[in-house]
Amino acid sequence: MPFVLKRFHIEDEPLAFVWLMRTFGITQGEAQRIIDRGRLLCDGKTLPDKSARLSGEVEVVWFEPESRGNAPIVTTPDFYLFDKPSGVLVHPKKMTTPYSMLDEVRHHGGQHANAVHRIDKETSGLLLASRHKEAERFLKGAFERKAIQKSYRAWVQGRIDKPFSVDAPIILNQDYGPTKHKVFISPEGKRATTTFFPLEYDRHLDATLLECIPHTGRTHQIRIHLFHVKHPILGDPIYGPGYATAEAYLEERLSPEERLRYTGASRLMLHAYSVKFEYKNRFHLVSRDDFSTARDQITPPGKREFNCYSEWKE
């Protein structure tokens, strides 16, 4: 497990954040975050004050990455590019999370390497990670400024023959009672635009492979836009199936067989395919995974049973 408990005995009473900086080779901000998160204990008690002095038995909850062999597909002096598998978190959700992409980022890049954006757990594909703090600040800022262009691939239900765009504002859900959707299409939401290009139609699966280009960066934008036009992404357990299936998924009660039946695939069929940006040079980077072959994870129409149509509400 990446988080380990390191024990020390201290007698000279150093300032807590200074001792952390010297012992682990981290910045003052990183040391203070360890204290704020209750990961520094003195004689079994968390420290209430960043400027407290340490003495006696000291314990630190420390992240030690464990690689599972997911090496970066691109390496430069400033960043790594990984192909994230579906089902893997970018950052550990809690200290008991057994593995996340941060394990790979820190294993290859050290303590100061960090992922600079997020991808949903079930979305596969490209993850950009900085190798040092200057690159982290630049790349995170570039994502915030929409200076990094991304494209995705998605297998969706039904046949789509022509390119189309969806310009539909998105609002965060404030009431999870009647639905499990995280976002909704609403005139009161923030502007959101996505362009879609059909790449291939599989008649046997009644599924279309789309290229998806988001022009804005709203939460679940591609998922809700495709749901909105009645071509949900296959395998989506939230935007597509009915309330009971979504609730079972979120409560980890949905069996693999039920997921295949009610969502149409064993995973969310969405893949982060390319990134384009400038940082010292111009980069246009593409995933090495051939997402067209992911069709093997889709349930044929005769074996899938979407239970959503009568329950679609936006």
mmCIF file of C-alpha atoms in Angstrom:
data_model
loop_
_atom_site.group_PDB
_atom_site.id
_atom_site.type_symbol
_atom_site.label_atom_id
_atom_site.label_comp_id
_atom_site.label_asym_id
_atom_site.label_seq_id
_atom_site.Cartn_x
_atom_site.Cartn_y
_atom_site.Cartn_z
ATOM 1 C CA MET A 1 0.000 0.000 0.000
ATOM 2 C CA PRO A 2 1.513 3.398 -1.003
ATOM 3 C CA PHE A 3 0.905 5.132 2.344
ATOM 4 C CA VAL A 4 3.286 3.873 5.022
ATOM 5 C CA LEU A 5 3.933 4.897 8.612
ATOM 6 C CA LYS A 6 7.513 6.020 9.224
ATOM 7 C CA ARG A 7 8.755 6.260 12.814
ATOM 8 C CA PHE A 8 11.511 8.470 14.244
ATOM 9 C CA HIS A 9 12.915 9.417 17.650
ATOM 10 C CA ILE A 10 13.796 13.110 18.039
ATOM 11 C CA GLU A 11 15.561 14.826 20.919
ATOM 12 C CA ASP A 12 16.687 18.275 19.674
ATOM 13 C CA GLU A 13 13.137 19.778 19.313
ATOM 14 C CA PRO A 14 13.222 21.173 15.740
ATOM 15 C CA LEU A 15 10.314 23.080 14.230
ATOM 16 C CA ALA A 16 7.912 20.530 12.770
ATOM 17 C CA PHE A 17 7.742 21.903 9.221
ATOM 18 C CA VAL A 18 11.535 22.483 9.105
ATOM 19 C CA TRP A 19 12.195 18.909 10.209
ATOM 20 C CA LEU A 20 9.833 17.572 7.533
ATOM 21 C CA MET A 21 11.533 19.658 4.841
ATOM 22 C CA ARG A 22 14.997 18.443 5.811
ATOM 23 C CA THR A 23 14.054 14.808 6.401
ATOM 24 C CA PHE A 24 12.011 14.254 3.243
ATOM 25 C CA GLY A 25 13.476 16.877 0.900
ATOM 26 C CA ILE A 26 10.167 18.669 0.398
ATOM 27 C CA THR A 27 9.072 22.311 0.214
ATOM 28 C CA GLN A 28 7.614 24.275 3.099
ATOM 29 C CA GLY A 29 4.173 24.159 1.494
ATOM 30 C CA GLU A 30 4.324 20.373 1.150
ATOM 31 C CA ALA A 31 5.446 20.053 4.770
ATOM 32 C CA GLN A 32 2.594 22.223 5.958
ATOM 33 C CA ARG A 33 0.082 20.153 3.995
ATOM 34 C CA ILE A 34 1.304 17.012 5.759
ATOM 35 C CA ILE A 35 0.642 18.708 9.087
ATOM 36 C CA ASP A 36 -2.736 20.101 7.977
ATOM 37 C CA ARG A 37 -3.877 16.621 6.909
ATOM 38 C CA GLY A 38 -2.983 15.120 10.270
ATOM 39 C CA ARG A 39 -0.188 12.976 8.867
ATOM 40 C CA LEU A 40 2.434 14.075 11.400
ATOM 41 C CA LEU A 41 2.051 12.651 14.905
ATOM 42 C CA CYS A 42 4.107 13.321 18.005
ATOM 43 C CA ASP A 43 3.750 10.815 20.862
ATOM 44 C CA GLY A 44 0.676 9.432 19.099
ATOM 45 C CA LYS A 45 -1.135 12.768 18.730
ATOM 46 C CA THR A 46 -1.545 14.951 15.652
ATOM 47 C CA LEU A 47 0.141 18.342 15.858
ATOM 48 C CA PRO A 48 -2.273 21.277 16.219
ATOM 49 C CA ASP A 49 0.253 23.930 15.161
ATOM 50 C CA LYS A 50 2.520 24.168 12.105
ATOM 51 C CA SER A 51 5.162 25.928 14.189
ATOM 52 C CA ALA A 52 5.160 23.312 16.957
ATOM 53 C CA ARG A 53 8.459 21.704 17.948
ATOM 54 C CA LEU A 54 9.032 17.981 17.796
ATOM 55 C CA SER A 55 10.466 15.715 20.454
ATOM 56 C CA GLY A 56 10.144 12.108 21.478
ATOM 57 C CA GLU A 57 8.426 9.537 19.252
ATOM 58 C CA VAL A 58 7.405 10.972 15.894
ATOM 59 C CA GLU A 59 5.362 9.254 13.152
ATOM 60 C CA VAL A 60 4.779 10.419 9.604
ATOM 61 C CA VAL A 61 2.208 9.006 7.191
ATOM 62 C CA TRP A 62 4.222 9.059 3.973
ATOM 63 C CA PHE A 63 3.377 8.218 0.371
ATOM 64 C CA GLU A 64 5.791 5.629 -1.033
ATOM 65 C CA PRO A 65 4.848 4.812 -4.644
ATOM 66 C CA GLU A 66 4.579 1.236 -5.844
ATOM 67 C CA SER A 67 4.774 0.784 -9.619
ATOM 68 C CA ARG A 68 2.703 -1.791 -11.467
ATOM 69 C CA GLY A 69 4.711 -1.422 -14.640
ATOM 70 C CA ASN A 70 2.648 1.337 -16.293
ATOM 71 C CA ALA A 71 5.595 3.290 -17.687
ATOM 72 C CA PRO A 72 5.198 6.663 -19.435
ATOM 73 C CA ILE A 73 4.777 6.510 -23.197
ATOM 74 C CA VAL A 74 6.462 9.926 -23.618
ATOM 75 C CA THR A 75 9.252 11.375 -21.478
ATOM 76 C CA THR A 76 10.727 14.881 -21.704
ATOM 77 C CA PRO A 77 12.788 16.869 -19.181
ATOM 78 C CA ASP A 78 9.568 18.637 -18.149
ATOM 79 C CA PHE A 79 6.727 16.121 -18.295
ATOM 80 C CA TYR A 80 5.603 12.514 -18.646
ATOM 81 C CA LEU A 81 2.675 11.224 -20.664
ATOM 82 C CA PHE A 82 0.953 8.040 -19.485
ATOM 83 C CA ASP A 83 -1.766 5.854 -20.990
ATOM 84 C CA LYS A 84 -4.038 5.347 -17.987
ATOM 85 C CA PRO A 85 -6.003 2.090 -17.831
ATOM 86 C CA SER A 86 -9.725 2.194 -17.175
ATOM 87 C CA GLY A 87 -10.585 1.549 -13.524
ATOM 88 C CA VAL A 88 -7.524 3.317 -12.072
ATOM 89 C CA LEU A 89 -7.767 6.558 -10.091
ATOM 90 C CA VAL A 90 -5.437 9.451 -10.917
ATOM 91 C CA HIS A 91 -4.919 10.294 -7.224
ATOM 92 C CA PRO A 92 -5.603 8.024 -4.234
ATOM 93 C CA LYS A 93 -9.107 8.668 -2.937
ATOM 94 C CA LYS A 94 -8.070 7.746 0.601
ATOM 95 C CA MET A 95 -5.010 6.411 2.372
ATOM 96 C CA THR A 96 -6.232 2.838 1.902
ATOM 97 C CA THR A 97 -6.388 3.174 -1.905
ATOM 98 C CA PRO A 98 -4.112 0.334 -3.048
ATOM 99 C CA TYR A 99 -2.952 1.919 -6.316
ATOM 100 C CA SER A 100 -3.390 5.046 -8.401
ATOM 101 C CA MET A 101 -1.593 6.732 -11.273
ATOM 102 C CA LEU A 102 0.223 8.861 -8.701
ATOM 103 C CA ASP A 103 2.170 5.695 -7.874
ATOM 104 C CA GLU A 104 3.530 5.631 -11.412
ATOM 105 C CA VAL A 105 4.084 9.394 -11.603
ATOM 106 C CA ARG A 106 6.095 9.476 -8.348
ATOM 107 C CA HIS A 107 7.858 6.168 -9.067
ATOM 108 C CA HIS A 108 9.249 7.525 -12.312
ATOM 109 C CA GLY A 109 9.573 11.213 -11.428
ATOM 110 C CA GLY A 110 10.166 11.459 -7.700
ATOM 111 C CA GLN A 111 8.429 13.417 -4.967
ATOM 112 C CA HIS A 112 7.956 16.614 -6.982
ATOM 113 C CA ALA A 113 6.321 14.960 -10.003
ATOM 114 C CA ASN A 114 2.550 15.327 -10.168
ATOM 115 C CA ALA A 115 -0.453 14.765 -12.426
ATOM 116 C CA VAL A 116 -1.584 18.131 -13.794
ATOM 117 C CA HIS A 117 -5.206 17.262 -14.629
ATOM 118 C CA ARG A 118 -7.836 14.681 -13.778
ATOM 119 C CA ILE A 119 -9.484 11.866 -15.683
ATOM 120 C CA ASP A 120 -12.476 9.945 -14.369
ATOM 121 C CA LYS A 121 -11.558 6.587 -12.872
ATOM 122 C CA GLU A 122 -13.313 4.637 -15.621
ATOM 123 C CA THR A 123 -12.016 6.759 -18.499
ATOM 124 C CA SER A 124 -8.841 5.390 -20.043
ATOM 125 C CA GLY A 125 -6.208 7.243 -21.998
ATOM 126 C CA LEU A 126 -3.733 10.077 -21.835
ATOM 127 C CA LEU A 127 -2.628 11.546 -18.520
ATOM 128 C CA LEU A 128 -0.108 14.396 -18.452
ATOM 129 C CA ALA A 129 2.223 14.680 -15.441
ATOM 130 C CA SER A 130 4.824 17.316 -14.625
ATOM 131 C CA ARG A 131 8.356 16.378 -13.555
ATOM 132 C CA HIS A 132 9.078 19.540 -11.535
ATOM 133 C CA LYS A 133 7.208 22.424 -9.923
ATOM 134 C CA GLU A 134 7.793 24.939 -12.718
ATOM 135 C CA ALA A 135 6.268 22.561 -15.252
ATOM 136 C CA GLU A 136 3.415 21.781 -12.864
ATOM 137 C CA ARG A 137 2.507 25.466 -12.518
ATOM 138 C CA PHE A 138 2.688 26.045 -16.280
ATOM 139 C CA LEU A 139 0.713 22.971 -17.317
ATOM 140 C CA LYS A 140 -2.000 23.389 -14.691
ATOM 141 C CA GLY A 141 -2.329 27.013 -15.764
ATOM 142 C CA ALA A 142 -2.538 25.950 -19.412
ATOM 143 C CA PHE A 143 -5.423 23.605 -18.599
ATOM 144 C CA GLU A 144 -7.193 26.405 -16.713
ATOM 145 C CA ARG A 145 -6.693 28.794 -19.652
ATOM 146 C CA LYS A 146 -8.000 26.127 -22.085
ATOM 147 C CA ALA A 147 -4.630 26.316 -23.863
ATOM 148 C CA ILE A 148 -4.414 22.526 -24.015
ATOM 149 C CA GLN A 149 -6.642 20.913 -26.628
ATOM 150 C CA LYS A 150 -7.906 17.400 -25.942
ATOM 151 C CA SER A 151 -9.788 14.841 -27.963
ATOM 152 C CA TYR A 152 -11.505 11.636 -26.881
ATOM 153 C CA ARG A 153 -12.827 8.461 -28.452
ATOM 154 C CA ALA A 154 -16.141 6.954 -27.352
ATOM 155 C CA TRP A 155 -18.226 3.937 -28.287
ATOM 156 C CA VAL A 156 -21.873 4.978 -28.111
ATOM 157 C CA GLN A 157 -25.211 3.272 -28.562
ATOM 158 C CA GLY A 158 -26.814 3.479 -32.002
ATOM 159 C CA ARG A 159 -25.808 4.601 -35.462
ATOM 160 C CA ILE A 160 -24.414 8.080 -36.159
ATOM 161 C CA ASP A 161 -23.545 8.951 -39.755
ATOM 162 C CA LYS A 162 -22.767 12.669 -39.723
ATOM 163 C CA PRO A 163 -20.659 15.044 -37.580
ATOM 164 C CA PHE A 164 -22.638 17.145 -35.128
ATOM 165 C CA SER A 165 -22.150 19.552 -32.251
ATOM 166 C CA VAL A 166 -23.910 19.903 -28.925
ATOM 167 C CA ASP A 167 -24.088 23.366 -27.375
ATOM 168 C CA ALA A 168 -25.967 22.784 -24.127
ATOM 169 C CA PRO A 169 -25.221 24.424 -20.762
ATOM 170 C CA ILE A 170 -24.349 22.192 -17.817
ATOM 171 C CA ILE A 171 -25.211 22.648 -14.158
ATOM 172 C CA LEU A 172 -24.055 20.620 -11.153
ATOM 173 C CA ASN A 173 -26.680 18.469 -9.475
ATOM 174 C CA GLN A 174 -27.602 19.718 -6.010
ATOM 175 C CA ASP A 175 -30.104 16.968 -5.178
ATOM 176 C CA TYR A 176 -29.143 13.313 -5.466
ATOM 177 C CA GLY A 177 -32.569 12.142 -4.288
ATOM 178 C CA PRO A 178 -34.417 11.707 -7.602
ATOM 179 C CA THR A 179 -31.312 10.921 -9.696
ATOM 180 C CA LYS A 180 -27.682 9.937 -9.384
ATOM 181 C CA HIS A 181 -26.486 12.239 -12.169
ATOM 182 C CA LYS A 182 -23.615 14.499 -11.186
ATOM 183 C CA VAL A 183 -24.565 17.163 -13.753
ATOM 184 C CA PHE A 184 -27.606 18.168 -15.807
ATOM 185 C CA ILE A 185 -28.364 20.082 -18.968
ATOM 186 C CA SER A 186 -29.963 23.332 -17.803
ATOM 187 C CA PRO A 187 -30.394 26.880 -19.176
ATOM 188 C CA GLU A 188 -29.129 28.024 -15.768
ATOM 189 C CA GLY A 189 -25.847 26.140 -16.211
ATOM 190 C CA LYS A 190 -22.484 27.123 -17.651
ATOM 191 C CA ARG A 191 -21.914 27.112 -21.406
ATOM 192 C CA ALA A 192 -20.642 23.794 -22.755
ATOM 193 C CA THR A 193 -19.896 22.827 -26.356
ATOM 194 C CA THR A 194 -18.679 19.533 -27.811
ATOM 195 C CA THR A 195 -18.140 18.477 -31.437
ATOM 196 C CA PHE A 196 -18.507 14.840 -32.480
ATOM 197 C CA PHE A 197 -17.220 13.031 -35.581
ATOM 198 C CA PRO A 198 -18.315 9.454 -36.429
ATOM 199 C CA LEU A 199 -15.356 7.203 -37.202
ATOM 200 C CA GLU A 200 -16.896 3.757 -37.520
ATOM 201 C CA TYR A 201 -20.202 1.947 -37.130
ATOM 202 C CA ASP A 202 -20.339 -1.659 -35.940
ATOM 203 C CA ARG A 203 -23.613 -3.134 -37.190
ATOM 204 C CA HIS A 204 -23.292 -6.292 -35.097
ATOM 205 C CA LEU A 205 -23.012 -4.223 -31.901
ATOM 206 C CA ASP A 206 -25.244 -1.328 -33.053
ATOM 207 C CA ALA A 207 -22.508 0.976 -31.787
ATOM 208 C CA THR A 208 -20.649 3.957 -33.257
ATOM 209 C CA LEU A 209 -17.071 4.953 -32.506
ATOM 210 C CA LEU A 210 -16.911 8.750 -32.187
ATOM 211 C CA GLU A 211 -14.162 11.316 -31.987
ATOM 212 C CA CYS A 212 -15.189 13.812 -29.299
ATOM 213 C CA ILE A 213 -13.682 17.300 -29.070
ATOM 214 C CA PRO A 214 -14.731 19.326 -26.009
ATOM 215 C CA HIS A 215 -14.423 23.086 -26.519
ATOM 216 C CA THR A 216 -15.149 23.758 -22.848
ATOM 217 C CA GLY A 217 -14.115 21.796 -19.781
ATOM 218 C CA ARG A 218 -17.230 21.047 -17.747
ATOM 219 C CA THR A 219 -17.597 18.069 -15.435
ATOM 220 C CA HIS A 220 -18.808 14.959 -17.329
ATOM 221 C CA GLN A 221 -19.308 17.140 -20.419
ATOM 222 C CA ILE A 222 -18.941 14.448 -23.081
ATOM 223 C CA ARG A 223 -21.003 11.954 -21.084
ATOM 224 C CA ILE A 224 -23.954 14.288 -20.459
ATOM 225 C CA HIS A 225 -23.926 15.690 -24.023
ATOM 226 C CA LEU A 226 -24.129 12.225 -25.560
ATOM 227 C CA PHE A 227 -26.812 11.233 -23.074
ATOM 228 C CA HIS A 228 -28.667 14.431 -24.027
ATOM 229 C CA VAL A 229 -28.816 13.443 -27.721
ATOM 230 C CA LYS A 230 -29.923 9.878 -26.824
ATOM 231 C CA HIS A 231 -26.654 8.189 -27.784
ATOM 232 C CA PRO A 232 -25.246 7.368 -24.331
ATOM 233 C CA ILE A 233 -21.709 6.065 -24.001
ATOM 234 C CA LEU A 234 -21.831 2.296 -23.669
ATOM 235 C CA GLY A 235 -20.850 1.091 -20.225
ATOM 236 C CA ASP A 236 -21.798 4.391 -18.553
ATOM 237 C CA PRO A 237 -23.341 3.410 -15.195
ATOM 238 C CA ILE A 238 -24.659 6.927 -14.432
ATOM 239 C CA TYR A 239 -25.773 8.615 -17.671
ATOM 240 C CA GLY A 240 -27.714 5.879 -19.402
ATOM 241 C CA PRO A 241 -29.196 3.328 -17.022
ATOM 242 C CA GLY A 242 -32.043 3.986 -14.624
ATOM 243 C CA TYR A 243 -31.912 5.045 -10.991
ATOM 244 C CA ALA A 244 -31.658 1.524 -9.554
ATOM 245 C CA THR A 245 -28.671 0.585 -11.704
ATOM 246 C CA ALA A 246 -26.844 3.859 -10.991
ATOM 247 C CA GLU A 247 -27.451 3.498 -7.267
ATOM 248 C CA ALA A 248 -26.233 -0.115 -7.284
ATOM 249 C CA TYR A 249 -23.070 0.964 -9.116
ATOM 250 C CA LEU A 250 -22.325 3.808 -6.702
ATOM 251 C CA GLU A 251 -22.893 1.517 -3.726
ATOM 252 C CA GLU A 252 -20.673 -1.155 -5.333
ATOM 253 C CA ARG A 253 -23.562 -3.645 -5.519
ATOM 254 C CA LEU A 254 -23.719 -3.895 -9.317
ATOM 255 C CA SER A 255 -22.392 -7.263 -10.461
ATOM 256 C CA PRO A 256 -20.297 -7.557 -13.657
ATOM 257 C CA GLU A 257 -23.171 -9.474 -15.290
ATOM 258 C CA GLU A 258 -25.698 -6.768 -14.366
ATOM 259 C CA ARG A 259 -23.386 -4.083 -15.652
ATOM 260 C CA LEU A 260 -23.058 -5.790 -19.022
ATOM 261 C CA ARG A 261 -26.813 -6.186 -19.226
ATOM 262 C CA TYR A 262 -27.906 -2.724 -18.099
ATOM 263 C CA THR A 263 -25.095 -0.487 -19.418
ATOM 264 C CA GLY A 264 -23.999 -2.397 -22.506
ATOM 265 C CA ALA A 265 -20.295 -2.802 -21.648
ATOM 266 C CA SER A 266 -17.945 -3.908 -18.897
ATOM 267 C CA ARG A 267 -16.490 -0.393 -18.477
ATOM 268 C CA LEU A 268 -17.125 3.194 -19.503
ATOM 269 C CA MET A 269 -16.268 3.212 -23.207
ATOM 270 C CA LEU A 270 -14.524 6.600 -23.172
ATOM 271 C CA HIS A 271 -10.836 7.106 -23.968
ATOM 272 C CA ALA A 272 -8.682 10.252 -23.755
ATOM 273 C CA TYR A 273 -7.046 10.038 -27.175
ATOM 274 C CA SER A 274 -4.891 13.115 -27.832
ATOM 275 C CA VAL A 275 -3.480 16.325 -26.347
ATOM 276 C CA LYS A 276 -2.121 19.344 -28.175
ATOM 277 C CA PHE A 277 -0.245 22.194 -26.456
ATOM 278 C CA GLU A 278 2.862 24.373 -26.432
ATOM 279 C CA TYR A 279 5.492 24.242 -23.700
ATOM 280 C CA LYS A 280 8.954 25.221 -24.964
ATOM 281 C CA ASN A 281 8.007 23.225 -28.087
ATOM 282 C CA ARG A 282 4.788 22.309 -29.872
ATOM 283 C CA PHE A 283 3.366 18.927 -28.955
ATOM 284 C CA HIS A 284 0.591 16.859 -30.509
ATOM 285 C CA LEU A 285 0.568 13.583 -28.593
ATOM 286 C CA VAL A 286 -1.627 10.578 -29.281
ATOM 287 C CA SER A 287 -2.519 7.497 -27.250
ATOM 288 C CA ARG A 288 -0.870 4.245 -28.277
ATOM 289 C CA ASP A 289 -3.991 2.239 -27.443
ATOM 290 C CA ASP A 290 -6.168 1.344 -30.425
ATOM 291 C CA PHE A 291 -9.560 2.077 -28.891
ATOM 292 C CA SER A 292 -11.402 0.562 -31.831
ATOM 293 C CA THR A 293 -10.450 -2.863 -30.427
ATOM 294 C CA ALA A 294 -12.225 -2.047 -27.163
ATOM 295 C CA ARG A 295 -15.421 -3.167 -28.920
ATOM 296 C CA ASP A 296 -14.624 -6.590 -27.454
ATOM 297 C CA GLN A 297 -15.902 -5.253 -24.118
ATOM 298 C CA ILE A 298 -19.322 -4.285 -25.543
ATOM 299 C CA THR A 299 -22.397 -6.474 -25.066
ATOM 300 C CA PRO A 300 -24.286 -7.346 -28.293
ATOM 301 C CA PRO A 301 -27.776 -5.743 -28.511
ATOM 302 C CA GLY A 302 -29.611 -8.997 -27.880
ATOM 303 C CA LYS A 303 -27.879 -9.410 -24.531
ATOM 304 C CA ARG A 304 -28.151 -5.862 -23.226
ATOM 305 C CA GLU A 305 -31.201 -4.273 -21.692
ATOM 306 C CA PHE A 306 -31.062 -0.557 -21.113
ATOM 307 C CA ASN A 307 -33.665 0.319 -18.493
ATOM 308 C CA CYS A 308 -33.306 4.036 -18.900
ATOM 309 C CA TYR A 309 -35.601 5.335 -21.627
ATOM 310 C CA SER A 310 -38.681 5.845 -19.482
ATOM 311 C CA GLU A 311 -36.505 7.420 -16.777
ATOM 312 C CA TRP A 312 -34.488 9.937 -18.820
ATOM 313 C CA LYS A 313 -34.921 13.288 -17.104
ATOM 314 C CA GLU A 314 -32.986 16.475 -17.733
#
